[in-house]
mmCIF file of C-alpha atoms in Angstrom:
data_model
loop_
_atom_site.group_PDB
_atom_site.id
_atom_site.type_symbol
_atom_site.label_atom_id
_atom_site.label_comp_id
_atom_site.label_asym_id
_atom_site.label_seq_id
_atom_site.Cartn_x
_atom_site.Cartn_y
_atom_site.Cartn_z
ATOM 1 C CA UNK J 7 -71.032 -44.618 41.262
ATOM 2 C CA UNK J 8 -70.725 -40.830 42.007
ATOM 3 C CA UNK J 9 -67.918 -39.407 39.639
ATOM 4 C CA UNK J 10 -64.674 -36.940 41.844
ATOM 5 C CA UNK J 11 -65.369 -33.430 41.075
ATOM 6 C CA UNK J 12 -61.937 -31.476 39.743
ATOM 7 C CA UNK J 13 -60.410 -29.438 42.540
ATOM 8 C CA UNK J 14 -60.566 -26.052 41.382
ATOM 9 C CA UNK J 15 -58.117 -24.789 44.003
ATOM 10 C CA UNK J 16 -54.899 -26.626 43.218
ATOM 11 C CA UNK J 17 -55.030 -25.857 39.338
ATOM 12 C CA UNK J 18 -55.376 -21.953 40.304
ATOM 13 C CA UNK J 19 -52.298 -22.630 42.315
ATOM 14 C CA UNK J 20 -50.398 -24.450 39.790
ATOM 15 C CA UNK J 21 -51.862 -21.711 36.859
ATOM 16 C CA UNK J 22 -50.556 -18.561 39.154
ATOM 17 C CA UNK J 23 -46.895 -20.345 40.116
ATOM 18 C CA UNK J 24 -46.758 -21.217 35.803
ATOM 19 C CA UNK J 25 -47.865 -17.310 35.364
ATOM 20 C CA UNK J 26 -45.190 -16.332 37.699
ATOM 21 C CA UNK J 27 -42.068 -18.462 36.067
ATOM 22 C CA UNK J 28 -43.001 -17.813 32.830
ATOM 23 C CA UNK J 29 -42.936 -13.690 33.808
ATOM 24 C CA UNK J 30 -39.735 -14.347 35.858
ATOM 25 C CA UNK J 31 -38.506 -15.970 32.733
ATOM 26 C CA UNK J 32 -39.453 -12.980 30.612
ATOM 27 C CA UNK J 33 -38.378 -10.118 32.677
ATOM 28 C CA UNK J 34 -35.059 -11.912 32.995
ATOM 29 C CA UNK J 35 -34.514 -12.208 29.129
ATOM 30 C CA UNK J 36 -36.204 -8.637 28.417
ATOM 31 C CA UNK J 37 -33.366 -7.436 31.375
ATOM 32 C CA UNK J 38 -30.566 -9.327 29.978
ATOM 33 C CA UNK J 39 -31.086 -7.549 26.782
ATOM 34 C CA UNK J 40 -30.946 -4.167 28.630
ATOM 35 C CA UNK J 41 -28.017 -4.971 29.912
ATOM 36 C CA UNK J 42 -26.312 -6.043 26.981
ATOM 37 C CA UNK J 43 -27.381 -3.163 24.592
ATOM 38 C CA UNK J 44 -26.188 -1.279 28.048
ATOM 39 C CA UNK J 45 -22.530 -2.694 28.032
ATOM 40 C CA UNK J 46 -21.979 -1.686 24.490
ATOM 41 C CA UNK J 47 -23.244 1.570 24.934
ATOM 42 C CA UNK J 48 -20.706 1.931 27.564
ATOM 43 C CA UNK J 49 -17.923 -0.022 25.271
ATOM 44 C CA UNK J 50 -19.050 2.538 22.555
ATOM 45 C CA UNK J 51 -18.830 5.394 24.479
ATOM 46 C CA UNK J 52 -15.629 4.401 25.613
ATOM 47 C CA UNK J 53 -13.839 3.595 22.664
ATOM 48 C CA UNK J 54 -14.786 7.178 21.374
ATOM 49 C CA UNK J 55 -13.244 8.830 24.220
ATOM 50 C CA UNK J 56 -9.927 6.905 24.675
ATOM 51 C CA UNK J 57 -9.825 8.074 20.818
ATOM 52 C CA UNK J 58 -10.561 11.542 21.769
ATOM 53 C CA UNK J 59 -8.135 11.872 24.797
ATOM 54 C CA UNK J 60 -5.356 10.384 22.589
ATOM 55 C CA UNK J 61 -5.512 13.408 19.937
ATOM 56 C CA UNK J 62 -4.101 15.560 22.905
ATOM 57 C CA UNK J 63 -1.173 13.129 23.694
ATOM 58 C CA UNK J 64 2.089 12.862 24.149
ATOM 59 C CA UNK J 65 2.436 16.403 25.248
ATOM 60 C CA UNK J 66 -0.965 17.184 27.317
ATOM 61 C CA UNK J 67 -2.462 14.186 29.400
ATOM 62 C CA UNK J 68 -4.516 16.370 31.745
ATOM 63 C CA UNK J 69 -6.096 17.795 28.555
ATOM 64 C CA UNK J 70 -6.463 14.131 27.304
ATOM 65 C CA UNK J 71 -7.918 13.103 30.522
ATOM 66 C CA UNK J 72 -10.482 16.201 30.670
ATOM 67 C CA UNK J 73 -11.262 15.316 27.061
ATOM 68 C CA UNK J 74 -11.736 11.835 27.716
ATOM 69 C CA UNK J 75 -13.759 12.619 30.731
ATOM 70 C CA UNK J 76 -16.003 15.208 28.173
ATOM 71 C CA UNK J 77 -17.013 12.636 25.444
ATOM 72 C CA UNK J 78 -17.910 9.680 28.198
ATOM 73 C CA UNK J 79 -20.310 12.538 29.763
ATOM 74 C CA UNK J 80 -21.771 13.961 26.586
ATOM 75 C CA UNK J 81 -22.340 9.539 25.945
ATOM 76 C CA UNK J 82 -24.619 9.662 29.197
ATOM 77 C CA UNK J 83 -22.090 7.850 31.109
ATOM 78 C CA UNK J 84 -21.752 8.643 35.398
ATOM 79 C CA UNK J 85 -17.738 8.921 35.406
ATOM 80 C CA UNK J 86 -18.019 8.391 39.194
ATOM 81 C CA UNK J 87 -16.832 4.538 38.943
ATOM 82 C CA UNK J 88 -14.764 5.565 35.541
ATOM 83 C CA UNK J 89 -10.937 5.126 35.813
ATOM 84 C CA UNK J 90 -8.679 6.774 33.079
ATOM 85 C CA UNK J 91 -5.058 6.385 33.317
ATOM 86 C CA UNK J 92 -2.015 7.702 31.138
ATOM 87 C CA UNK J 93 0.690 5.516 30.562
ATOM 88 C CA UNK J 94 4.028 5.895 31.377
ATOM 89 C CA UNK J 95 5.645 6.814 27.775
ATOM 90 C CA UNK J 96 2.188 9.254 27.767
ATOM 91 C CA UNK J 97 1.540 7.378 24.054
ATOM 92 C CA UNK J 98 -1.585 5.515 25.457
ATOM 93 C CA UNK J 99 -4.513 6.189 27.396
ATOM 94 C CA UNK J 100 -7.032 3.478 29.275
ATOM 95 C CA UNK J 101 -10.238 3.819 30.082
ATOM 96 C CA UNK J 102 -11.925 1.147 32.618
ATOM 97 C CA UNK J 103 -14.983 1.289 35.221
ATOM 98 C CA UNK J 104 -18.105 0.044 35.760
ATOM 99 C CA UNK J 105 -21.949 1.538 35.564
ATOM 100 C CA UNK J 106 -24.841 0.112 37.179
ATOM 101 C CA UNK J 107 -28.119 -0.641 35.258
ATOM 102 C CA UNK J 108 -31.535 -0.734 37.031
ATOM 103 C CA UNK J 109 -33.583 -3.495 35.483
ATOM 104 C CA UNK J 110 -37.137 -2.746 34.088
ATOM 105 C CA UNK J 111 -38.710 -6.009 35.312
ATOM 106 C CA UNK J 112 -36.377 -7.777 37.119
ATOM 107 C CA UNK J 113 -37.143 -6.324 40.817
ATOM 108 C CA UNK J 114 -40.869 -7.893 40.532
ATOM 109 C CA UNK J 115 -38.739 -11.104 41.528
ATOM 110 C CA UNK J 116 -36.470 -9.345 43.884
ATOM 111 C CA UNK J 117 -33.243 -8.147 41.448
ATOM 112 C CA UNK J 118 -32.863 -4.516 41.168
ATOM 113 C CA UNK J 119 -30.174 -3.961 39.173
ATOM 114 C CA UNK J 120 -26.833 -5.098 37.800
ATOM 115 C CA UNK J 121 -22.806 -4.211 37.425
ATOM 116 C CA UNK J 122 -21.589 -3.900 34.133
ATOM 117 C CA UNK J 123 -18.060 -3.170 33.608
ATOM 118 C CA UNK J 124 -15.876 -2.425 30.560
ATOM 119 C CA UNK J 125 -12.619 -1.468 29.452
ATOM 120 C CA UNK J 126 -10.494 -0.841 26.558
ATOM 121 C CA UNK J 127 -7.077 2.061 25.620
ATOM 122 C CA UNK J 128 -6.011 3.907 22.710
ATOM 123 C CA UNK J 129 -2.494 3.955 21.753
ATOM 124 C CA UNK J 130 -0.740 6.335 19.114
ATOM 125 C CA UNK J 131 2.219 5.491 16.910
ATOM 126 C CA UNK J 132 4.116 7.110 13.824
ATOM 127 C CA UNK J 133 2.038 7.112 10.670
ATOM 128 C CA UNK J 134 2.933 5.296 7.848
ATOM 129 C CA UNK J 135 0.600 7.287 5.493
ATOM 130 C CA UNK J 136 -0.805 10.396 5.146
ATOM 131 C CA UNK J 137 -3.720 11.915 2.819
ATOM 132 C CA UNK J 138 -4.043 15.161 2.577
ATOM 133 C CA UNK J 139 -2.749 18.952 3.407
ATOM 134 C CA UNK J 140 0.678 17.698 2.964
ATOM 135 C CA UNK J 141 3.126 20.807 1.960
ATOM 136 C CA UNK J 142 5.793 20.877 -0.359
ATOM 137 C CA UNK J 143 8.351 21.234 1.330
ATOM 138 C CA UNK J 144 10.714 18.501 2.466
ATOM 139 C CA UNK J 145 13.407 18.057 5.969
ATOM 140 C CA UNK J 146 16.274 15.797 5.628
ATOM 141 C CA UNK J 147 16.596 13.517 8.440
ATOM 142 C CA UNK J 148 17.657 14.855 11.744
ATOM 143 C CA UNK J 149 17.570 14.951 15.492
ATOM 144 C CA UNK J 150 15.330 18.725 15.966
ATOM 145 C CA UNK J 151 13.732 19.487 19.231
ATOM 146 C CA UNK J 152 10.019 20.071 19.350
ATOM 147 C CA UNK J 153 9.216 23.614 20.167
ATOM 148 C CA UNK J 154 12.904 24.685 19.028
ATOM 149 C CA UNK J 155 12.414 27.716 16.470
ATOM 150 C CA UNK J 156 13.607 26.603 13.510
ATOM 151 C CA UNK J 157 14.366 27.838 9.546
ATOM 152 C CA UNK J 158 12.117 24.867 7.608
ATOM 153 C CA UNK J 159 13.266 26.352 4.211
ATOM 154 C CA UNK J 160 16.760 28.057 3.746
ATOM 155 C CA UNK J 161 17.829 30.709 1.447
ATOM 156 C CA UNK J 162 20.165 29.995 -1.592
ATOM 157 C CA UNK J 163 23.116 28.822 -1.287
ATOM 158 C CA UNK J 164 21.940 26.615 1.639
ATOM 159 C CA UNK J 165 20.493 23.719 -0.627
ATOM 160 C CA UNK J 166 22.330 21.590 -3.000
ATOM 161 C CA UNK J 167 22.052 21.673 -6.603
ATOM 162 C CA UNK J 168 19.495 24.240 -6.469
ATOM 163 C CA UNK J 169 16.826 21.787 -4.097
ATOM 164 C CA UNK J 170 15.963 23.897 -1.237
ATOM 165 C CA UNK J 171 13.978 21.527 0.457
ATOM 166 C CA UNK J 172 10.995 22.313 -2.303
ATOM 167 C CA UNK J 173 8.737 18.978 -3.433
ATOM 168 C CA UNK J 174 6.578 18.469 -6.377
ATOM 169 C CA UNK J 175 3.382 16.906 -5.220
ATOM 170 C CA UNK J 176 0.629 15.949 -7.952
ATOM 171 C CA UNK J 177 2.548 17.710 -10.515
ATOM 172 C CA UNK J 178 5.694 20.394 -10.972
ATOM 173 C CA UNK J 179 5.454 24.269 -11.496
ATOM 174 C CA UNK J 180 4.205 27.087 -9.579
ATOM 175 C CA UNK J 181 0.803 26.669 -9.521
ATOM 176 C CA UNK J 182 0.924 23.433 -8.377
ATOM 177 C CA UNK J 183 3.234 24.595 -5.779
ATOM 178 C CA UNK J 184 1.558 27.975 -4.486
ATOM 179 C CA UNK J 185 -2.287 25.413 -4.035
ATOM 180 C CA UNK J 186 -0.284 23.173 -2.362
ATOM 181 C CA UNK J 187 1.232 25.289 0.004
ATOM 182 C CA UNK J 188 -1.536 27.745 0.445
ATOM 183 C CA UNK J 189 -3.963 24.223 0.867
ATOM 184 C CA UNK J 190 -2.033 21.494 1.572
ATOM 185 C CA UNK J 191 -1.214 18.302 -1.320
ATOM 186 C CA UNK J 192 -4.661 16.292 -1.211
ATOM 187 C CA UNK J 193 -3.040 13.142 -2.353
ATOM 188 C CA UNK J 194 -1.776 10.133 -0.109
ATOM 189 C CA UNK J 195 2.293 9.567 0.817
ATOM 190 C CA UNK J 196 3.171 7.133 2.477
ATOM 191 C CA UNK J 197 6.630 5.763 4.427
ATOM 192 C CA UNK J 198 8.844 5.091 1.497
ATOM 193 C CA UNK J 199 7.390 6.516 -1.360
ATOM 194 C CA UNK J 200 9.737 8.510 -3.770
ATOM 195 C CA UNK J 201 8.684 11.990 -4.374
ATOM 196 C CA UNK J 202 9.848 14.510 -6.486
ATOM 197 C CA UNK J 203 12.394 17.595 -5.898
ATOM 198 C CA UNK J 204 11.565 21.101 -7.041
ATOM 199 C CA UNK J 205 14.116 23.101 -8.620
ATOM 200 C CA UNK J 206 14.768 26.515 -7.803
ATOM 201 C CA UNK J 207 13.021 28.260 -5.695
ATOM 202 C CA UNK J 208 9.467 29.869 -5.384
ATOM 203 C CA UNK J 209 9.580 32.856 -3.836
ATOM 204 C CA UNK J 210 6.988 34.666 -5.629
ATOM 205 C CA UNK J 211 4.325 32.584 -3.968
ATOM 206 C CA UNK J 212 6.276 34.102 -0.509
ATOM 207 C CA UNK J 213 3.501 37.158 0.151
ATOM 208 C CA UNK J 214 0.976 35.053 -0.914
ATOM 209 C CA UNK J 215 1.668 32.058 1.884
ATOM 210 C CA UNK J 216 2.556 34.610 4.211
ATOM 211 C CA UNK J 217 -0.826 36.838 4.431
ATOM 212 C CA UNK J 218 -3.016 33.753 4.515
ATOM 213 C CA UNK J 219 -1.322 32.139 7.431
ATOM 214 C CA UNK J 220 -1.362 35.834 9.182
ATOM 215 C CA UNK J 221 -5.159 35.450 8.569
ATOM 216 C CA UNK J 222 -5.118 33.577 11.517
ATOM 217 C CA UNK J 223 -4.205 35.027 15.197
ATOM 218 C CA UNK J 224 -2.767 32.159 16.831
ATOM 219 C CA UNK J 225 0.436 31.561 18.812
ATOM 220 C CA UNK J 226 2.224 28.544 19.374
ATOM 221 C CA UNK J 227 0.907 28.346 23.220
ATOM 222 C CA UNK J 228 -2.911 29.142 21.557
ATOM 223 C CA UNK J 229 -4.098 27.697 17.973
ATOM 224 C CA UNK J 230 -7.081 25.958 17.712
ATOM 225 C CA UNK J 231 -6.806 22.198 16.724
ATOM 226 C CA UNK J 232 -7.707 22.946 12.816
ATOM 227 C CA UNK J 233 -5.374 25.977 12.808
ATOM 228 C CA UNK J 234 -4.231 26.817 9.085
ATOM 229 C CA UNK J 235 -0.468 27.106 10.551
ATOM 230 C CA UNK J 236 -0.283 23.829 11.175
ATOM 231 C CA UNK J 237 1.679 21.873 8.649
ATOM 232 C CA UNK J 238 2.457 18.132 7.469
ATOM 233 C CA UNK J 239 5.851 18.112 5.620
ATOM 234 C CA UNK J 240 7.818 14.928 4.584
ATOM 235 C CA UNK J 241 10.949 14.043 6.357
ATOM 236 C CA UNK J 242 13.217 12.467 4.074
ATOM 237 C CA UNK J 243 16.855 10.826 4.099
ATOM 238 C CA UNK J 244 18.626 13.003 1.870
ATOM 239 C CA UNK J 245 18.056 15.978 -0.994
ATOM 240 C CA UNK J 246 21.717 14.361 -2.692
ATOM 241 C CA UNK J 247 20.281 14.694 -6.121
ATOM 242 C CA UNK J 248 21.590 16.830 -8.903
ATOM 243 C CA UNK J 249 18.333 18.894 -10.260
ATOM 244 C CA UNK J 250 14.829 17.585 -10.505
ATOM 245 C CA UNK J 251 15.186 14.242 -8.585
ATOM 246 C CA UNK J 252 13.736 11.176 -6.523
ATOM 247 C CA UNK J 253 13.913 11.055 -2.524
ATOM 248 C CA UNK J 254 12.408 8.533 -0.421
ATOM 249 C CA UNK J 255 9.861 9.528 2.745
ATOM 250 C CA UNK J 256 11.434 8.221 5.799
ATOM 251 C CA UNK J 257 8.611 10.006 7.502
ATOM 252 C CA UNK J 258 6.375 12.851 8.985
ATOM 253 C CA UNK J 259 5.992 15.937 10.970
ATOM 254 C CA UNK J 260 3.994 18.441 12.093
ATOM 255 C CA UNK J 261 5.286 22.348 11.590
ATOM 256 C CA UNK J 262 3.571 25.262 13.210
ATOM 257 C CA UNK J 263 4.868 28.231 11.182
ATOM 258 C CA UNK J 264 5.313 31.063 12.874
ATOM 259 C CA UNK J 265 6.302 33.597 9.763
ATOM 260 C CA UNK J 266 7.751 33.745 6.757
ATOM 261 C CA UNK J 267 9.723 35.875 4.890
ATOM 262 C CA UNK J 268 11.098 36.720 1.182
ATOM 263 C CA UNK J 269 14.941 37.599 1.168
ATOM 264 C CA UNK J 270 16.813 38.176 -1.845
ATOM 265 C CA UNK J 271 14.318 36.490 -3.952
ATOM 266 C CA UNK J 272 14.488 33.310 -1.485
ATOM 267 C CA UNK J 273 11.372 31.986 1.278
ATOM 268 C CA UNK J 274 12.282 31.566 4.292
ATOM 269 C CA UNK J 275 9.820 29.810 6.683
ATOM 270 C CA UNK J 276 10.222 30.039 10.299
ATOM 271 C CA UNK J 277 9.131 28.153 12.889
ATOM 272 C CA UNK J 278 8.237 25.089 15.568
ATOM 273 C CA UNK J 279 8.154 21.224 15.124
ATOM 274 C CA UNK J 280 5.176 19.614 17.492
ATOM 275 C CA UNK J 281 4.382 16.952 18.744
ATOM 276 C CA UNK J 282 0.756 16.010 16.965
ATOM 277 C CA UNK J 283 -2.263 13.299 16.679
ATOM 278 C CA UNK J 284 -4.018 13.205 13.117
ATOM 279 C CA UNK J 285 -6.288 10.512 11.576
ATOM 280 C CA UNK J 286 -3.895 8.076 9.789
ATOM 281 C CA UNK J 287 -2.403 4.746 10.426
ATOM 282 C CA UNK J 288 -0.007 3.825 12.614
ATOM 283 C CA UNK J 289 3.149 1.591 12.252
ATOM 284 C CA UNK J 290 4.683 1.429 15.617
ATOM 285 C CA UNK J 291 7.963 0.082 14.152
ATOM 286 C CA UNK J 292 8.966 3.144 12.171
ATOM 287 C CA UNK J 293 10.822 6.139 14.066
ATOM 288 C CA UNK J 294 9.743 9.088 16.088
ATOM 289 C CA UNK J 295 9.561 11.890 13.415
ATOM 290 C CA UNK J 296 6.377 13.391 16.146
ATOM 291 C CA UNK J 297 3.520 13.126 13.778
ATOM 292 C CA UNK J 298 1.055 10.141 15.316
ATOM 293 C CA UNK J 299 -1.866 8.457 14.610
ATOM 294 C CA UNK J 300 -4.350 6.782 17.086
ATOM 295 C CA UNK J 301 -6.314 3.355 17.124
ATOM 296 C CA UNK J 302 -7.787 1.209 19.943
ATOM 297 C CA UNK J 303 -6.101 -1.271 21.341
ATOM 298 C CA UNK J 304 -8.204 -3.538 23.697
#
């Protein structure tokens, strides 16, 4: 009895169509993987420039936009297909779009490419907290005007029970005071704390905090972002204390001093409240005081 020999033919056939599933197989996995480490590339890249676009917000959204624009670019993203939008109360900023991604493998079985889309927004709210370059000297409470030139710290006889809206931060004295207002408290406050009044008044640190401010040419319409006129001061509810005493932070603002100047023995400190982004967090129940701090919100 003469024995079937194997046909050769049909197991090439089935060998090349197993060859070709098992490569469609791996070019799909190796291309769903570069689209994946693709999408969070473009979540990454977006989540650091809804950050960066909020710094310039409330009072600038077509310098947040730009800005937001900038960092996707410099993060290799083509902003062609990128939407960024401001909201209405200009305290958030969304970023959504979509990229395309040419596979690596994929087109050998007839797929060229793929969508991917993301999306997320930044919002900014009052801080609660602050660490660092906080100055010593303390507003009560009250409805200001942002860009409004303003006295910050009065003369005597404008203060009550010799509190002229001076705070001991880390300590009491005038060194403490003259580092802290040449350099900024390098502590942490936060919404609610009690700090400390300082009594009398410190006007022989006056030349000193005026000529290193005036080391700096800036204007209010011009200072660069880490400008050395640019001030965090507490805003509290009241300086109704008799001597050294107590007061609670309600909040904080931002101060751009314009000059200062020694009178009779007192400081007086001139100049603008702003509207500002820092890194700190946010509590988006407290008040408006115009000092902000920025998070994602997705």
């Amino acid at each position: 009895m003469m024995k079937k020999k194997p046909k050769k033919g049909n197991a090439s056939v089935i060998l090349c169509i197993l060859i070709t599933v098992i490569f469609g197989f791996a070019a799909f996995a190796l291309d769903i993987g570069l689209v994946y480490t693709e999408k969070v590339k473009l979540s990454n890249a977006m989540d650091s420039a809804a950050l960066a676009g909020a710094l310039e917000l409330p009072s600038n959204e077509v310098k947040a936009k730009a800005l937001a624009q900038d960092y996707l670019r410099k993060n290799g993203v083509d902003t062609n297909n990128i939407a960024i939008g401001i909201a209405a109360d200009k305290k958030s900023i969304q970023i959504a779009g979509t990229v395309n991604v040419k596979h690596l493998f994929a087109p050998i079985i007839g797929i060229q490419s793929s969508n991917i889309s993301a999306g997320n927004s930044a919002i900014i709210g009052p801080v609660k907290s602050v660490k660092g370059g906080i100055r010593p000297f303390a507003v009560q409470k009250f409805n200001f005007s942002y860009g409004d030139l303003i006295t910050l710290k009065t003369g005597a006889g404008d203060g009550y029970s010799g509190n002229y809206g001076t705070v001991a931060l880390g300590g009491t004295g005038n060194n403490v005071f003259r580092n802290n207002a040449l350099y900024g408290y390098n502590g942490t406050i936060a919404v609610g704390d009690y700090i400390d009044t300082e009594t009398g008044d410190m006007a022989g640190t006056a030349n000193e905090i005026k000529n290193y401010i005036n080391s700096e040419i800036s204007s209010f319409n011009n200072f660069p972002r880490n400008s050395i006129r640019i001030w965090t001061i507490p805003i509290v509810n009241s300086f109704m204390v008799n001597g050294r005493g107590q007061i609670q932070v309600s909040g904080f603002a931002e101060f751009y001093v314009e000059d200062i100047y020694k009178k009779s023995g007192n400081i007086e400190i001139r100049g603008r409240f702003i509207q500002y982004v820092i890194n700190a967090p946010i509590d988006t129940k407290l008040n408006d005081t115009g000092l902000y701090g920025a998070r994602l919100s997705k």
